[in-house]
Coordinates of C-alpha atoms in Angstrom, one line a residue:
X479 CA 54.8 207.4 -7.7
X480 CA 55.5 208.4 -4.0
X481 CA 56.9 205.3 -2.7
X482 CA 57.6 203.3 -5.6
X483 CA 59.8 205.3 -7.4
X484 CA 63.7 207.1 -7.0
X485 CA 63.2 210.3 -8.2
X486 CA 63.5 213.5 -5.6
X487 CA 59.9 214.3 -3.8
X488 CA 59.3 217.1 -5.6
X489 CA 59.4 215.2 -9.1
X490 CA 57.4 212.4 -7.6
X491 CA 54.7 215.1 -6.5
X492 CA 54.6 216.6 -10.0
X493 CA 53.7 213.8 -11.5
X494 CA 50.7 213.6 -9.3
X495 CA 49.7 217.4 -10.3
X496 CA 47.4 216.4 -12.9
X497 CA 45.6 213.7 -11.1
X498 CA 44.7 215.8 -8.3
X499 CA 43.8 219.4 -10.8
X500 CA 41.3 216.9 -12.7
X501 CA 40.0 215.7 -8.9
X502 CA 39.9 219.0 -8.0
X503 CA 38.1 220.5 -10.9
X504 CA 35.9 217.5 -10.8
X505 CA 34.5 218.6 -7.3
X506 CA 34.1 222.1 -8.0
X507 CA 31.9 220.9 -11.1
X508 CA 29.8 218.5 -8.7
X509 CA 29.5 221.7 -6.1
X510 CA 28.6 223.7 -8.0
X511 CA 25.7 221.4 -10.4
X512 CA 24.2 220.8 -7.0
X513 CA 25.2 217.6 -6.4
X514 CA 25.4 216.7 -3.0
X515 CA 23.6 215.4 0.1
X516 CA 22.1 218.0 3.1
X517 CA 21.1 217.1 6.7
X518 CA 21.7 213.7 9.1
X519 CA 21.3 210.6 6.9
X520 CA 23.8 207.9 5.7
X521 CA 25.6 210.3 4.4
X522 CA 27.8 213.0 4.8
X523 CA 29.0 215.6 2.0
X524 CA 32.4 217.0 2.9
X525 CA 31.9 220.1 0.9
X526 CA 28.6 221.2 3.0
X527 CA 29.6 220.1 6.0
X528 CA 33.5 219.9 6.4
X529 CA 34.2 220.1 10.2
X530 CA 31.5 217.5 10.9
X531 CA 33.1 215.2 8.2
X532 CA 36.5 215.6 9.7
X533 CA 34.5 214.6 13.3
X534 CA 33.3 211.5 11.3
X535 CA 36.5 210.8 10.0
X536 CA 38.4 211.0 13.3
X537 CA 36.1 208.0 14.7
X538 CA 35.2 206.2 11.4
X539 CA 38.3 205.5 10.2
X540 CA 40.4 204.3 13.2
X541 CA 37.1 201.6 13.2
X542 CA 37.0 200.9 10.1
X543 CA 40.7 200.5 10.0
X544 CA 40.3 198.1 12.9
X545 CA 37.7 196.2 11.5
X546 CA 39.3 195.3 8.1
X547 CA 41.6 193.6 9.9
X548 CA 40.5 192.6 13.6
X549 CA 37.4 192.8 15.2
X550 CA 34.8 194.4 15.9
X551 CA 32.7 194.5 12.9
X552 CA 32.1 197.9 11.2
X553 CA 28.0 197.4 11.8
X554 CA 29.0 197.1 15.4
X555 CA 30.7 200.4 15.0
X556 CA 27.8 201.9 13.5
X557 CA 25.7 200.6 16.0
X558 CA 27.5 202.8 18.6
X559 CA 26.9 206.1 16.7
X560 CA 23.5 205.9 17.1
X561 CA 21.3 209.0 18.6
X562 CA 20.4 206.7 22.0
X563 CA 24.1 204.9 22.7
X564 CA 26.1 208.2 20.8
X565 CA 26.7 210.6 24.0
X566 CA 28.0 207.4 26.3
X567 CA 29.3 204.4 23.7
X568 CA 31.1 206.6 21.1
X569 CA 34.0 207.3 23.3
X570 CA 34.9 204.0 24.8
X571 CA 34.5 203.1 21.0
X572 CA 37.0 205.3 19.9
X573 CA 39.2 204.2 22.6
X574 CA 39.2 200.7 21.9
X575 CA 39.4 201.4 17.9
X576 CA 43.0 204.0 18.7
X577 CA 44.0 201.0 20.9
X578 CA 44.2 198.3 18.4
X579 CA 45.2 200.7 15.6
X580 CA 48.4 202.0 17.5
X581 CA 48.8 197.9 18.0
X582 CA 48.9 197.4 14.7
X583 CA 50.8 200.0 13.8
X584 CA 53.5 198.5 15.8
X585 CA 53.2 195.3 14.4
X586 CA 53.4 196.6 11.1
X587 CA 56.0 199.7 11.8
X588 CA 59.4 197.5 11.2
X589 CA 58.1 196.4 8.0
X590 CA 57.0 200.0 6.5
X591 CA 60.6 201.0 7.1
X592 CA 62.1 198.6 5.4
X593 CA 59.5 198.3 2.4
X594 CA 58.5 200.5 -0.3
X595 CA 55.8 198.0 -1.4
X596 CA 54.3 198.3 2.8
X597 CA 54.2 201.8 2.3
X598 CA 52.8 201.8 -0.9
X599 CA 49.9 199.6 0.1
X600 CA 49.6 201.6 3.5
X601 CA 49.2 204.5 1.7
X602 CA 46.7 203.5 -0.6
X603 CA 44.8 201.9 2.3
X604 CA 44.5 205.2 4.4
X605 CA 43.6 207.2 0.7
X606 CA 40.4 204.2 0.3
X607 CA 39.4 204.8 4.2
X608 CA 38.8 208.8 3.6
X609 CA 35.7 208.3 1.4
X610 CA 34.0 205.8 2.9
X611 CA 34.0 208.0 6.5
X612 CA 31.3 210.0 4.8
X613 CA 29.0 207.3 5.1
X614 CA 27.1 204.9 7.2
X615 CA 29.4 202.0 9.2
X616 CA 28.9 199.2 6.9
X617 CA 31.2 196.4 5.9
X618 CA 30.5 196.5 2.6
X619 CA 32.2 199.8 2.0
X620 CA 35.5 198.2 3.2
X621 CA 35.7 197.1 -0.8
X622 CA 39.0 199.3 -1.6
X623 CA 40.4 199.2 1.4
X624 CA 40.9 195.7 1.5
X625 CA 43.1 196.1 -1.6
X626 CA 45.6 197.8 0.4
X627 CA 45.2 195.6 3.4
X628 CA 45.2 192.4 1.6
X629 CA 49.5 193.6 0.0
X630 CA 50.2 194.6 3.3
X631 CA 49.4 191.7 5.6
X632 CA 51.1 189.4 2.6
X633 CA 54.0 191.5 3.0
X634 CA 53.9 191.0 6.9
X635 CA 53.8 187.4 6.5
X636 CA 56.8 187.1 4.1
X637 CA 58.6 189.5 6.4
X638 CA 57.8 187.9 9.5
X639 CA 59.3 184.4 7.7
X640 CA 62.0 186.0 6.2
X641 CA 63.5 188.6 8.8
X642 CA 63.6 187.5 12.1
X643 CA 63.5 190.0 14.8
X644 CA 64.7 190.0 18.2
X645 CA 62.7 187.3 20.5
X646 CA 60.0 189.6 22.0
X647 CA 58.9 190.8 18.3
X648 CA 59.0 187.6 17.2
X649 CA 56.9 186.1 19.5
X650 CA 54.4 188.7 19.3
X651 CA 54.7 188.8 15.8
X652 CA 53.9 184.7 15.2
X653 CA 50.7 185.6 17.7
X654 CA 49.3 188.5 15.0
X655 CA 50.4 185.9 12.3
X656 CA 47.9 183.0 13.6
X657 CA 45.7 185.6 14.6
X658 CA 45.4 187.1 11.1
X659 CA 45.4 183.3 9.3
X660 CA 42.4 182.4 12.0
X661 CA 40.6 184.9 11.3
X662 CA 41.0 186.0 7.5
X663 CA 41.5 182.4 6.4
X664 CA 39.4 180.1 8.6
X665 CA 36.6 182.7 10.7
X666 CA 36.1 184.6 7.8
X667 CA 33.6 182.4 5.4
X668 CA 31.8 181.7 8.4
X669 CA 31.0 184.4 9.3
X670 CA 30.1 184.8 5.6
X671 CA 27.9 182.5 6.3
X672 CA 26.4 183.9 9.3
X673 CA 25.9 187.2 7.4
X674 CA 23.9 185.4 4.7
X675 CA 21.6 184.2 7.5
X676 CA 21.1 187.5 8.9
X677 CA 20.5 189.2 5.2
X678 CA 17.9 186.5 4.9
X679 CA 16.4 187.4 8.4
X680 CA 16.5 191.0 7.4
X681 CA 15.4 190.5 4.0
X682 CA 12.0 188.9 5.8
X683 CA 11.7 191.5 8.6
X684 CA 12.3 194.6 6.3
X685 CA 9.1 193.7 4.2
X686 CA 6.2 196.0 3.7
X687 CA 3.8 192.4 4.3
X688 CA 5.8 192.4 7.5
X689 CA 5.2 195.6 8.9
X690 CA 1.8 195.7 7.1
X691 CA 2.1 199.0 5.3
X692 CA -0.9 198.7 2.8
X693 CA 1.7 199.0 -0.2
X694 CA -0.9 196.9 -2.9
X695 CA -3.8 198.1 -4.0
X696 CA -5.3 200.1 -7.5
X697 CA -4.9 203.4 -6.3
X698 CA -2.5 206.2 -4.8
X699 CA -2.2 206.0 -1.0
X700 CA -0.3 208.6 1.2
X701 CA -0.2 207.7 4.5
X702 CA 0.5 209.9 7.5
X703 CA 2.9 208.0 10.6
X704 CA 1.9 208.9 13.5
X705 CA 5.2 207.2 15.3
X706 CA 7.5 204.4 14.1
X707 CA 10.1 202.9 15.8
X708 CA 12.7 202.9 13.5
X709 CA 12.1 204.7 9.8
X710 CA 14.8 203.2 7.5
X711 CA 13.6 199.5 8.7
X712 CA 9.8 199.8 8.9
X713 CA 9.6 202.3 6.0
X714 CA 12.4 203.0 4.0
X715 CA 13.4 199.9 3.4
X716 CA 10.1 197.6 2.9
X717 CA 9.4 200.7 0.0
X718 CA 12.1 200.4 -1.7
X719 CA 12.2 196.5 -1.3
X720 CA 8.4 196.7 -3.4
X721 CA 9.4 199.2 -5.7
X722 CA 12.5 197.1 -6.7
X723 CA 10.7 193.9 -6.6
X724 CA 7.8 195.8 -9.2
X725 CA 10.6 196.2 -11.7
X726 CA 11.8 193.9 -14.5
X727 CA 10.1 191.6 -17.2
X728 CA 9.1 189.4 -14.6
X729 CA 8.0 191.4 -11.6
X730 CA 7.3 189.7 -8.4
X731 CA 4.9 192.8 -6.8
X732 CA 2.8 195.3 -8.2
X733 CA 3.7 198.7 -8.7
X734 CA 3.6 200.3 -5.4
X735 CA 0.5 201.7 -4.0
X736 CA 2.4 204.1 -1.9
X737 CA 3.5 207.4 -3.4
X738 CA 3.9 209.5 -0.1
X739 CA 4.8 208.7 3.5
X740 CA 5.0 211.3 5.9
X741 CA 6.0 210.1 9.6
X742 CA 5.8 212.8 12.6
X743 CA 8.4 211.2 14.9
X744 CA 11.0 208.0 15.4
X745 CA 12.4 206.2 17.9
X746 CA 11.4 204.1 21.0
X747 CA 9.3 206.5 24.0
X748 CA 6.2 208.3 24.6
X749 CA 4.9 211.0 22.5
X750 CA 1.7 213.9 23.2
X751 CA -0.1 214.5 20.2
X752 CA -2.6 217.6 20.3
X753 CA -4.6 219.1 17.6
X754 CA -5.2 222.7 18.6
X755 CA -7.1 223.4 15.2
X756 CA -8.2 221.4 12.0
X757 CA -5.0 221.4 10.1
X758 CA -2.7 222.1 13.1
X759 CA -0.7 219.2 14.9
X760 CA 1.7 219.4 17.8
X761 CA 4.1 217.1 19.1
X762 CA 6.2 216.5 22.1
X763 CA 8.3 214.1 23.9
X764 CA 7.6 213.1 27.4
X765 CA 9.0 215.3 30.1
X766 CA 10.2 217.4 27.1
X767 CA 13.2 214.7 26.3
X768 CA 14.7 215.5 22.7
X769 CA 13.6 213.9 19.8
X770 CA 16.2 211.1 19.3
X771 CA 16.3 211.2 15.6
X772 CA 16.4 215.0 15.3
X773 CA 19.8 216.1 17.2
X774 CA 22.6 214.5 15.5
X775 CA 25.1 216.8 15.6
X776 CA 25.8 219.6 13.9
X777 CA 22.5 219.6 12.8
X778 CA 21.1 222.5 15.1
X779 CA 17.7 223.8 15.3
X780 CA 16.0 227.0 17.1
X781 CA 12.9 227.7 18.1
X782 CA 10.6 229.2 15.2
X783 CA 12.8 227.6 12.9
X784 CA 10.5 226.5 9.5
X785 CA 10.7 223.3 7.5
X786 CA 8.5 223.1 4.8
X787 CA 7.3 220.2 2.6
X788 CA 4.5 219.2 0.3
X789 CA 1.4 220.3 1.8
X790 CA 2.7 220.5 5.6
X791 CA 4.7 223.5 6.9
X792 CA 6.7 222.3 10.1
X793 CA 7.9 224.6 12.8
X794 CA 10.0 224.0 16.0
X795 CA 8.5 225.2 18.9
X796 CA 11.1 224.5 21.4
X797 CA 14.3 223.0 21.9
X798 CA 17.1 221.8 23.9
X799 CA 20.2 223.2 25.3
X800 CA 21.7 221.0 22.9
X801 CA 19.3 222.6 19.9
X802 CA 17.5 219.6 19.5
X803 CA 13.9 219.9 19.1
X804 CA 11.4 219.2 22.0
X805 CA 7.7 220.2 20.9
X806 CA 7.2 220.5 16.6
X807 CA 4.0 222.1 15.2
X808 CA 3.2 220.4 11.6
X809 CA 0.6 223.1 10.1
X810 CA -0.8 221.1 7.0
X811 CA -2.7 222.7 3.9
X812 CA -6.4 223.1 4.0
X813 CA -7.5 219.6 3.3
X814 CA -4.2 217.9 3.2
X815 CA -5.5 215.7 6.7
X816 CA -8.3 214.3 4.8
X817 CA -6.2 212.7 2.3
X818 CA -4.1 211.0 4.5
X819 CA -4.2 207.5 5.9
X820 CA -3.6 207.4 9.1
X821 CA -1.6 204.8 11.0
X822 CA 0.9 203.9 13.9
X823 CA 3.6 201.7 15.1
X824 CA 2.3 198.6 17.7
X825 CA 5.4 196.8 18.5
X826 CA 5.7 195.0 15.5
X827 CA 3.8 196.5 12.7
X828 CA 1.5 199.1 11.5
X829 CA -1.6 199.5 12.2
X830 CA -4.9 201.6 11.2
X831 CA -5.1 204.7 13.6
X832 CA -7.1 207.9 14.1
X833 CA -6.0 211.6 14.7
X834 CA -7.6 213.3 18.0
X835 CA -10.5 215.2 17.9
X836 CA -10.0 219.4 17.5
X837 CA -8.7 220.8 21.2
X838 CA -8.1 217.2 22.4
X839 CA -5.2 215.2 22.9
X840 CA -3.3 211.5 22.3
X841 CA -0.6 209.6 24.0
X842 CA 1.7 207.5 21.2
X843 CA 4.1 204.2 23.0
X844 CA 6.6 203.2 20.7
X845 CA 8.1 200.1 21.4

C-alpha cells in the first residue's frame, strides 16, 4: 500500500488504519492480561521497558541488519553484549555494524530511488527487524527479515545488469555483487554445515549427564547452586533438554528428578560465602566487584531492596555506583536448607558440596 500503489499518501495511510487499530487494540489486550516478560533475560517487553528497548534497538538492529547480509554473524553480536565484554566491546560493535550499514545503504540507495518494489522490500525488511531487537542475538530470528532481504538483493542484481552506472559505481557495485553470490550462494551451506557441527557439540555439552546434575532418580530433588559458571548452559538448558526428551510415546529420559534449582550467583570469579545464622546466607564478590549477571542495565538495584521467592527471601546489602549488587543476603525459611542438595561448579561440572558451618565462612572459584 505505501509504495506499491498511486493513490495520494493520505489514501494509502487510510487503508492501513485498520491494520494498525487491530495491532494496537491487540497490545493493549496482551498489557493489560498480563502478558509480558519482567527483568534481564532473552527478552525484552517494549511495553515495560520502552527506553531500554529503544537502547536495544539502536544496536541490535544495525547488527542484525549487517548480519543478514555480510558478516559478522548475529551470535557474534550477542556475544558482545554480554555483562563482561558489554562496557568495552559494545561500542566498537556498533561502530563497525553503522559502518557497513551506511555501506550498504549506498550500494543500495540508486536502486530505492528508482524502484517501488526496493522500497517495498526495504520497508518490510526494517518493519521484520523491530521485533526481533527485543530478543537475544540469534540467527535464527533473522527468519522474516530475510524475506525482505532476499527481493531486495534480487532487485540489486537485475539492476546492477540492467542499468549501468557511471564507472566508479559500477566497479564497486560488481565487487558487492560477487561478494553477495560468494557468500549467500557458495559460503552459505557451509557454514550450514559448520553450524550443524556446533549444534551437535552443543547439543553434547548442554546435557544434564554432562554437567552431572543428578536429574534421574525416583524422587523430588531441589538443589541449592552454590556458583555456576554460566546458568542458561549448565542449568537451563540440560533441564529443559530432559524434560523435553521425557515427553512423547517413546521417551528417551525419565521424567525429571529435578523440580527446583535455586543458584546463589553466576559467572567466572571468586565469591565469600558466610552463614551468620542457620537460615541466613551472605554473598559477595571479591574486592566487592559487581555481580556480572546482576547489572544489566536498566535493571537497578538499592541497598535493602527485597526479592522474594519460594522459601528464601533475598535482600541487597550493598551496591555499586552503577546499582549493581555487591554483597546479597538470601534469608531462607525455617527448614528450607535441609531440603536442599547442595552442590557447585568445578570447571566442568557439578559436583556434591557442603554449606559452611554457622559464623564461619567459604571461598567459591568459578572457572
Amino acid at each position: 500500500e505505501v509504495f506499491l500503489t498511486r493513490d495520494t499518501w493520505f489514501k494509502r495511510l487510510l487503508r492501513l488504519l485498520p491494520y494498525g487499530l487491530i495491532g494496537l487494540g491487540y497490545l493493549t489486550w496482551w498489557h493489560h492480561a498480563g502478558y509480558g516478560t519482567d527483568g534481564p533475560g532473552f527478552y525484552t517487553d517494549p511495553g515495560r521497558d520502552p527506553l531500554f528497548f529503544l537502547q536495544e534497538v539502536a544496536f541490535r538492529a544495525p547488527a542484525y541488519l549487517v548480519s543478514q547480509f555480510t558478516l559478522l554473524p548475529a551470535e557474534v553480536f550477542s556475544a558482545l553484549e554480554s555483562p563482561t565484554l558489554r562496557a568495552h566491546a559494545l561500542l566498537p560493535g556498533l561502530l563497525y555494524a553503522l559502518s557497513l550499514l551506511a555501506l550498504l545503504a549506498w550500494f543500495f540507495w540508486p536502486l530505492l530511488r528508482r524502484s517501488a518494489e526496493a522500497r517495498f522490500f526495504t520497508l518490510g525488511m526494517l518493519i521484520a527487524v523491530l521485533p526481533i531487537c527485543g530478543v537475544s542475538m540469534v540467527s535464527r530470528v533473522l527468519w522474516y527479515v530475510g524475506f525482505g532481504a532476499s527481493g531486495l538483493l534480487a532487485l540489486f542484481i537485475q539492476h546492477y545488469r540492467d542499468h549501468p552506472d557511471n564507472s566508479t559505481m559500477r566497479r564497486g557495485s560488481r565487487f558487492f555483487v560477487g561478494l553477495m553470490l560468494l557468500l549467500h550462494l557458495w559460503l552459505s551451506p557451509l557454514f550450514y554445515l559448520v553450524s550443524i557441527a556446533g549444534f551437535n557439540f552443543m547439543n553434547q555439552q548442554w546435557d544434564t549427564q554432562t554437567v552431572q546434575l543428578p536429574n534421574a532418580g525416583p524422587s523430588e530433588r531441589r538443589l541449592l547452586i552454590l556458583a555456576t559458571k554460566n546458568h542458561w548452559i549448565d542449568i537451563t538448558f540440560p533441564i529443559l533438554k530432559d524434560r523435553a526428551l521425557s515427553l512423547g510415546q517413546q521417551p528417551s529420559r525419565p521424567p525429571p528428578a529435578i523440580t527446583r534449582i535455586l543458584a546463589l550467583t553466576e559467572g567466572e570469579g571468586r565469591y565469600r560465602l558466610e552463614r551468620p545464622a542457620e537460615n541466613v546466607l551472605h554473598l559477595k564478590t571479591q574486592d566487592d566487584h559487581p555481580f556480572i549477571t546482576l547489572r544489566p542495565v536498566p535493571w537497578r538495584f538499592a541497598v535493602g531492596e527485597p526479592v522474594h521467592r519460594p522459601d528464601v527471601d533475598i535482600e541487597v546489602l550493598a551496591v555499586s555506583p552503577q546499582g549493581a549488587p555487591t554483597r546479597i543476603e538470601y534469608r531462607f525459611a525455617p527448614g528450607a536448607l535441609s531440603r536442599l542438595d547442595v552442590m557447585t561448579w568445578q570447571k566442568t561440572h557439578f559436583t556434591a558440596s557442603t554449606l559452611p558451618a554457622i559464623g564461619q565462612h567459604q571461598e567459591l572459584l568459578v572457572e
